[in-house]
Structure formats: structure tokens, C-alpha cells
Amino acid sequence: EPEVTQTPSHQVTQMGQEVILRCVPISNHLYFYWYRQILGQKVEFLVSFYNNEISEKSEIFDDQFSVERPDGSNFTLKIRSTKLEDSAMYFCASSALAGSYNEQFFGPGTRLTVL
Amino acid sequence: AQSVSQHNHHVILSEAASLELGCNYSYGGTVNLFWYVQYPGQHLQLLLKYFSGDPLVKGIKGFEAEFIKSKFSFNLRKPSVQWSDTAEYFCAVNVGGANNLFFGTGTRLTVIP
């Protein structure tokens, strides 16, 4: 069964450093998402992406964040200058079509630890 | 702002006990409702979803949920849990046809053999 994959599974970085989290969505999916979950808190939506542009983003997704689909398979989340409060589990998801009628398939997550 | 509340943070049950996990949401417009499950070390997986029609929806692994519009609730139920149901359960809401999901804080279920 096709699945969303994410690398790395755990990323440790120093405050102020840039990190890139990578995701490979399911191959025939067209819509891509990033969510995050700070330890002990809710899973929060960050951004959705379609046709090489952001379709929706939350208040969390400020200028420090960016997303890119650099090739036909990868979908990346970049945090330009990490802060301690960016420590969280970051989940990538993809769906075949737009809108809530279509199930979002989630990856296993990348745990980001900012020291 | 929209919010999703899951009142039970950790539920411990013996095998064969019945399960009900609460989920309430705050948005009054058109909503689509989901329950996701995350087994230890695994991905978030969709258990079931409600878009319209019969408010009692059945999902995988014997789970069901009932949408009660007047109570803004979408509680998850299973008549008889198994040890393999030990996992974290997340209620999620989609509002007005947007793509993003609003999640609750999750309920950890531990089933004792």
C-alpha cells in the first residue's frame, strides 16, 4: 500500500540554524500539507500546497517557514532560523484531490529538537 | 476561532469493555468530521469520517461514531475493545470545505489484556 514517507525521523539542530524537513507524498496525489504537534499539544495545521503554490496557511506559518516541491517527488518544509519553540513533531500529509472529502494520508513524522 | 475538544486525555480499559471517546467542536457552520488513530510507532490513520447523510458512521476495526449536530459532538464508540486498540485517537474537523484539519488534543487509550 502506498504511503507518505518523511526524512529524517529525528533532527537535532542549534537555535538559529536552518533546517529542511523532507517528505515524499503518495505518487498520484496532488495536494500536500504540513502539520506540527508540539509535545503535549494539538496537531496544528501549517500549510497546504497545490500546483506549486501555497493554497492555505495558518498564523503559525510565518516568514521563517517556506515550502517547496523541488522535483516531482519531494515536498519540503524549510525553517530558516529555528527557535526553541519550533521543537515539535512535524507531519506531512497528501491527498489525491482537494477539499475535506478526500482523505489526507499522513507520514510518520519528523521530530525536530531545537537546542 | 474553531476548536475541537477531546475531554479524555487517557482512558484505561480492560479487554472486552465498551469504549466511548468524546469529541466536541465549536464551529456552527458546515463541518466534516474525522477520527484518526495513531498506533505506537505508526502513522496517523483514518478510522472514519462523516460528511453528510446517516449521522451514525461505521469505520474500520469495528469503530463507529455518531454525529449529533445539536450537541456539536462526534463521539467515537466501540462495543468491545481489544488489546490491539491501544493507541492515540484524534478527532479532527474540517470547516467550510477548506483543506486544513483542526485536531483535538488526542486521547490515549490503553487496553489491558
mmCIF file with all atom_site columns, C-alpha atoms in Angstrom, chain B residues 19 21 35 37 39 47-48 56-65 76-82 84-87 89 109:
data_model
loop_
_atom_site.group_PDB
_atom_site.id
_atom_site.type_symbol
_atom_site.label_atom_id
_atom_site.label_alt_id
_atom_site.label_comp_id
_atom_site.label_asym_id
_atom_site.label_entity_id
_atom_site.label_seq_id
_atom_site.pdbx_PDB_ins_code
_atom_site.Cartn_x
_atom_site.Cartn_y
_atom_site.Cartn_z
_atom_site.occupancy
_atom_site.B_iso_or_equiv
_atom_site.pdbx_formal_charge
_atom_site.auth_seq_id
_atom_site.auth_comp_id
_atom_site.auth_asym_id
_atom_site.auth_atom_id
_atom_site.pdbx_PDB_model_num
ATOM 1  C CA . LEU B 1 19  ? -15.415 2.399  24.622 1.00 0.00 ? 19  LEU B CA 1
ATOM 2  C CA . LEU B 1 21  ? -14.401 8.799  23.437 1.00 0.00 ? 21  LEU B CA 1
ATOM 3  C CA . TRP B 1 35  ? -11.413 10.268 13.716 1.00 0.00 ? 35  TRP B CA 1
ATOM 4  C CA . VAL B 1 37  ? -5.821  6.723  15.131 1.00 0.00 ? 37  VAL B CA 1
ATOM 5  C CA . TYR B 1 39  ? -0.817  3.133  16.858 1.00 0.00 ? 39  TYR B CA 1
ATOM 6  C CA . LEU B 1 47  ? -10.668 5.438  11.253 1.00 0.00 ? 47  LEU B CA 1
ATOM 7  C CA . LEU B 1 48  ? -13.850 7.001  9.918  1.00 0.00 ? 48  LEU B CA 1
ATOM 8  C CA . LEU B 1 56  ? -24.045 7.104  12.534 1.00 0.00 ? 56  LEU B CA 1
ATOM 9  C CA . VAL B 1 57  ? -20.934 6.222  10.596 1.00 0.00 ? 57  VAL B CA 1
ATOM 10 C CA . LYS B 1 58  ? -19.030 2.980  10.695 1.00 0.00 ? 58  LYS B CA 1
ATOM 11 C CA . GLY B 1 59  ? -15.303 2.776  10.269 1.00 0.00 ? 59  GLY B CA 1
ATOM 12 C CA . ILE B 1 60  ? -12.588 0.218  10.258 1.00 0.00 ? 60  ILE B CA 1
ATOM 13 C CA . LYS B 1 61  ? -11.879 -2.296 13.020 1.00 0.00 ? 61  LYS B CA 1
ATOM 14 C CA . GLY B 1 62  ? -15.395 -2.171 14.461 1.00 0.00 ? 62  GLY B CA 1
ATOM 15 C CA . PHE B 1 63  ? -15.373 1.519  15.348 1.00 0.00 ? 63  PHE B CA 1
ATOM 16 C CA . GLU B 1 64  ? -18.329 3.791  14.833 1.00 0.00 ? 64  GLU B CA 1
ATOM 17 C CA . ALA B 1 65  ? -19.136 7.408  15.582 1.00 0.00 ? 65  ALA B CA 1
ATOM 18 C CA . LEU B 1 76  ? -16.268 7.519  18.903 1.00 0.00 ? 76  LEU B CA 1
ATOM 19 C CA . ARG B 1 77  ? -17.516 4.137  20.108 1.00 0.00 ? 77  ARG B CA 1
ATOM 20 C CA . LYS B 1 78  ? -16.579 0.510  20.053 1.00 0.00 ? 78  LYS B CA 1
ATOM 21 C CA . PRO B 1 79  ? -18.660 -2.127 21.830 1.00 0.00 ? 79  PRO B CA 1
ATOM 22 C CA . SER B 1 80  ? -15.752 -4.374 22.806 1.00 0.00 ? 80  SER B CA 1
ATOM 23 C CA . VAL B 1 81  ? -12.141 -3.220 22.769 1.00 0.00 ? 81  VAL B CA 1
ATOM 24 C CA . GLN B 1 82  ? -9.117  -5.392 22.186 1.00 0.00 ? 82  GLN B CA 1
ATOM 25 C CA . SER B 1 84  ? -4.598  -4.113 19.805 1.00 0.00 ? 84  SER B CA 1
ATOM 26 C CA . ASP B 1 85  ? -6.763  -0.983 20.079 1.00 0.00 ? 85  ASP B CA 1
ATOM 27 C CA . THR B 1 86  ? -4.156  0.565  22.351 1.00 0.00 ? 86  THR B CA 1
ATOM 28 C CA . ALA B 1 87  ? -3.314  3.796  20.542 1.00 0.00 ? 87  ALA B CA 1
ATOM 29 C CA . TYR B 1 89  ? -7.124  8.699  18.989 1.00 0.00 ? 89  TYR B CA 1
ATOM 30 C CA . LEU B 1 109 ? -6.319  4.547  25.035 1.00 0.00 ? 109 LEU B CA 1
#
